[in-house]
Amino acid sequence: DTPGTGWDVCRRELRWQSPGEVFAATVLACESYTSRRVAEALKAASHCYDCSRACVSSLGWISAELADPIVNQLLVSTGTFERCIAVAACAVRGRDPGEKLAEALESRDTFLQARALRAVGELARRDLLPLVKKSLEETDPHVRFSAAWAAARLEGNERANEILIEVVQSIATDSK
């Protein structure tokens, strides 16, 4: 990389581990479609939840022509973080990741599973409702909440509504 280029500046600024820098770096990495740059942007995105959201937002902001090849690679990654970014990017873009969404619902990684459940609701994948309903009984609160949100959005499920109320009440109680 030539010193002073946009990528050089973004790369240097990633040390701040801040969402704005992650967004800009991800956009430039995708525009160059250089796997090393994309890997650096993803590594920076893994620093915090807000950084991962910035990465997903950048994948939603750029053109499908730039985003789709990268999202496709991330969907088949062995890393759960990469797959989570891909599922979230698909949801943001309104793009159905197909069988990869069902696979993510079955993941042992609760972060990926919770994000996949939200994507089911966002993408209106009613065919995955049996897996969503099964997840209503999970012990992880993020998974349960995401399953409840998806079930309530897709069918007005009474059990899902009860779980959502429980979560809101527990948050209200914890904040006192």
CSV table of C-alpha atoms in Angstrom, one decimal:
chain,number,residue,atom,x,y,z
A,1,ASP,CA,0.0,0.0,0.0
A,2,THR,CA,1.2,3.4,-0.9
A,3,PRO,CA,1.7,5.7,2.2
A,4,GLY,CA,-1.0,8.4,2.3
A,5,THR,CA,-3.6,6.5,0.4
A,6,GLY,CA,-7.1,6.2,1.7
A,7,TRP,CA,-6.5,2.7,2.8
A,8,ASP,CA,-3.3,3.6,4.6
A,9,VAL,CA,-5.1,6.3,6.5
A,10,CYS,CA,-8.0,4.1,7.4
A,11,ARG,CA,-5.7,1.3,8.5
A,12,ARG,CA,-3.8,3.6,10.8
A,13,GLU,CA,-7.0,5.0,12.3
A,14,LEU,CA,-8.3,1.5,13.1
A,15,ARG,CA,-6.2,1.6,16.2
A,16,TRP,CA,-9.0,3.7,17.8
A,17,GLN,CA,-11.2,0.6,17.6
A,18,SER,CA,-14.1,2.9,16.9
A,19,PRO,CA,-17.2,2.2,14.7
A,20,GLY,CA,-16.6,5.2,12.4
A,21,GLU,CA,-13.2,4.0,11.5
A,22,VAL,CA,-14.4,0.4,11.0
A,23,PHE,CA,-17.2,1.6,8.7
A,24,ALA,CA,-14.7,3.5,6.5
A,25,ALA,CA,-12.1,0.8,6.4
A,26,THR,CA,-14.7,-1.8,5.5
A,27,VAL,CA,-16.0,0.2,2.7
A,28,LEU,CA,-12.5,0.8,1.3
A,29,ALA,CA,-11.6,-2.9,1.8
A,30,CYS,CA,-14.6,-4.0,-0.1
A,31,GLU,CA,-14.1,-1.5,-2.9
A,32,SER,CA,-10.5,-2.8,-3.4
A,33,TYR,CA,-11.7,-6.4,-2.9
A,34,THR,CA,-8.4,-7.3,-1.4
A,35,SER,CA,-8.7,-10.2,0.9
A,36,ARG,CA,-6.0,-8.9,3.2
A,37,ARG,CA,-7.8,-5.6,3.6
A,38,VAL,CA,-11.2,-7.3,4.2
A,39,ALA,CA,-9.5,-9.5,6.8
A,40,GLU,CA,-8.1,-6.4,8.6
A,41,ALA,CA,-11.4,-4.7,8.6
A,42,LEU,CA,-13.1,-7.8,10.0
A,43,LYS,CA,-10.5,-8.1,12.7
A,44,ALA,CA,-11.1,-4.5,13.7
A,45,ALA,CA,-14.9,-5.1,13.6
A,46,SER,CA,-14.4,-7.9,16.2
A,47,HIS,CA,-13.2,-5.5,18.8
A,48,CYS,CA,-16.7,-4.6,20.1
A,49,TYR,CA,-20.4,-4.9,19.3
A,50,ASP,CA,-20.6,-1.4,17.9
A,51,CYS,CA,-17.7,-2.0,15.6
A,52,SER,CA,-19.3,-5.2,14.3
A,53,ARG,CA,-22.5,-3.2,13.6
A,54,ALA,CA,-20.5,-0.6,11.7
A,55,CYS,CA,-19.0,-3.4,9.6
A,56,VAL,CA,-22.5,-4.7,8.8
A,57,SER,CA,-23.8,-1.2,8.1
A,58,SER,CA,-21.0,-0.7,5.6
A,59,LEU,CA,-21.9,-4.0,3.9
A,60,GLY,CA,-25.4,-2.7,3.6
A,61,TRP,CA,-24.4,0.7,2.3
A,62,ILE,CA,-22.1,-0.4,-0.6
A,63,SER,CA,-23.5,-1.8,-3.8
A,64,ALA,CA,-24.6,-5.4,-4.1
A,65,GLU,CA,-21.9,-5.8,-6.8
A,66,LEU,CA,-19.3,-5.1,-4.1
A,67,ALA,CA,-21.0,-6.6,-1.1
A,68,ASP,CA,-22.3,-9.9,-2.5
A,69,PRO,CA,-18.9,-11.6,-3.2
A,70,ILE,CA,-17.6,-10.8,0.2
A,71,VAL,CA,-20.9,-11.8,2.0
A,72,ASN,CA,-20.9,-15.0,0.0
A,73,GLN,CA,-17.4,-15.8,1.3
A,74,LEU,CA,-18.3,-15.0,4.8
A,75,LEU,CA,-21.4,-17.2,4.7
A,76,VAL,CA,-19.3,-20.2,4.1
A,77,SER,CA,-16.6,-19.3,6.6
A,78,THR,CA,-15.7,-21.6,9.4
A,79,GLY,CA,-15.6,-18.7,11.8
A,80,THR,CA,-18.8,-17.9,13.6
A,81,PHE,CA,-18.0,-14.2,13.8
A,82,GLU,CA,-17.6,-14.0,10.0
A,83,ARG,CA,-20.9,-16.0,9.5
A,84,CYS,CA,-22.7,-13.7,12.0
A,85,ILE,CA,-21.5,-10.6,10.0
A,86,ALA,CA,-22.7,-12.3,6.8
A,87,VAL,CA,-26.1,-13.2,8.2
A,88,ALA,CA,-26.6,-9.7,9.5
A,89,ALA,CA,-25.4,-8.1,6.2
A,90,CYS,CA,-27.9,-10.3,4.3
A,91,ALA,CA,-30.7,-9.1,6.6
A,92,VAL,CA,-29.7,-5.5,6.3
A,93,ARG,CA,-29.7,-5.9,2.5
A,94,GLY,CA,-33.0,-7.8,2.4
A,95,ARG,CA,-31.2,-10.8,0.9
A,96,ASP,CA,-32.1,-14.3,1.9
A,97,PRO,CA,-29.0,-16.3,2.7
A,98,GLY,CA,-30.9,-19.5,2.0
A,99,GLU,CA,-29.8,-22.7,3.7
A,100,LYS,CA,-27.0,-20.8,5.5
A,101,LEU,CA,-29.7,-19.1,7.7
A,102,ALA,CA,-31.1,-22.5,8.9
A,103,GLU,CA,-27.5,-23.7,9.5
A,104,ALA,CA,-26.8,-20.6,11.6
A,105,LEU,CA,-30.0,-21.3,13.7
A,106,GLU,CA,-28.5,-24.6,14.6
A,107,SER,CA,-25.2,-23.1,15.7
A,108,ARG,CA,-23.8,-23.7,19.1
A,109,ASP,CA,-22.5,-20.1,19.1
A,110,THR,CA,-25.3,-18.1,20.9
A,111,PHE,CA,-24.3,-14.8,19.2
A,112,LEU,CA,-24.6,-16.3,15.7
A,113,GLN,CA,-27.8,-18.1,16.7
A,114,ALA,CA,-29.4,-15.0,18.1
A,115,ARG,CA,-28.5,-12.9,15.0
A,116,ALA,CA,-29.9,-15.7,12.7
A,117,LEU,CA,-33.1,-15.7,14.7
A,118,ARG,CA,-33.5,-11.9,14.2
A,119,ALA,CA,-32.7,-12.4,10.5
A,120,VAL,CA,-35.6,-14.9,10.2
A,121,GLY,CA,-38.0,-12.3,11.5
A,122,GLU,CA,-36.5,-9.5,9.3
A,123,LEU,CA,-36.6,-11.6,6.2
A,124,ALA,CA,-40.0,-13.1,7.0
A,125,ARG,CA,-38.8,-16.7,6.7
A,126,ARG,CA,-41.9,-18.4,8.0
A,127,ASP,CA,-40.6,-21.8,6.8
A,128,LEU,CA,-38.1,-21.5,9.7
A,129,LEU,CA,-40.8,-21.0,12.4
A,130,PRO,CA,-40.4,-24.5,13.8
A,131,LEU,CA,-36.7,-23.7,14.6
A,132,VAL,CA,-37.7,-20.3,16.0
A,133,LYS,CA,-40.3,-21.9,18.3
A,134,LYS,CA,-37.8,-24.5,19.5
A,135,SER,CA,-35.4,-21.6,20.4
A,136,LEU,CA,-38.1,-20.0,22.6
A,137,GLU,CA,-37.0,-22.6,25.3
A,138,GLU,CA,-33.3,-21.9,25.1
A,139,THR,CA,-31.6,-20.8,28.3
A,140,ASP,CA,-29.5,-18.1,26.7
A,141,PRO,CA,-31.4,-14.8,27.2
A,142,HIS,CA,-30.3,-13.3,23.9
A,143,VAL,CA,-31.3,-16.4,22.0
A,144,ARG,CA,-34.7,-16.5,23.7
A,145,PHE,CA,-35.3,-12.8,23.2
A,146,SER,CA,-34.4,-13.0,19.5
A,147,ALA,CA,-36.6,-16.1,19.0
A,148,ALA,CA,-39.4,-14.4,20.8
A,149,TRP,CA,-39.0,-11.3,18.6
A,150,ALA,CA,-39.0,-13.3,15.4
A,151,ALA,CA,-42.0,-15.4,16.5
A,152,ALA,CA,-44.0,-12.4,17.6
A,153,ARG,CA,-43.2,-10.6,14.3
A,154,LEU,CA,-44.0,-13.5,12.1
A,155,GLU,CA,-47.1,-14.9,13.7
A,156,GLY,CA,-48.1,-13.0,16.9
A,157,ASN,CA,-47.1,-16.1,18.9
A,158,GLU,CA,-48.6,-15.8,22.5
A,159,ARG,CA,-45.6,-17.5,24.2
A,160,ALA,CA,-43.3,-15.2,22.3
A,161,ASN,CA,-45.2,-12.2,23.6
A,162,GLU,CA,-45.0,-13.5,27.1
A,163,ILE,CA,-41.2,-13.9,26.8
A,164,LEU,CA,-40.8,-10.4,25.4
A,165,ILE,CA,-42.8,-9.0,28.4
A,166,GLU,CA,-40.6,-11.0,30.8
A,167,VAL,CA,-37.5,-9.6,29.2
A,168,VAL,CA,-38.8,-6.0,29.4
A,169,GLN,CA,-39.8,-6.5,33.0
A,170,SER,CA,-36.4,-7.9,34.0
A,171,ILE,CA,-34.6,-5.0,32.3
A,172,ALA,CA,-36.9,-2.5,34.1
A,173,THR,CA,-36.2,-4.3,37.4
A,174,ASP,CA,-32.5,-4.5,36.8
A,175,SER,CA,-32.3,-0.8,36.1
A,176,LYS,CA,-33.9,0.3,39.4
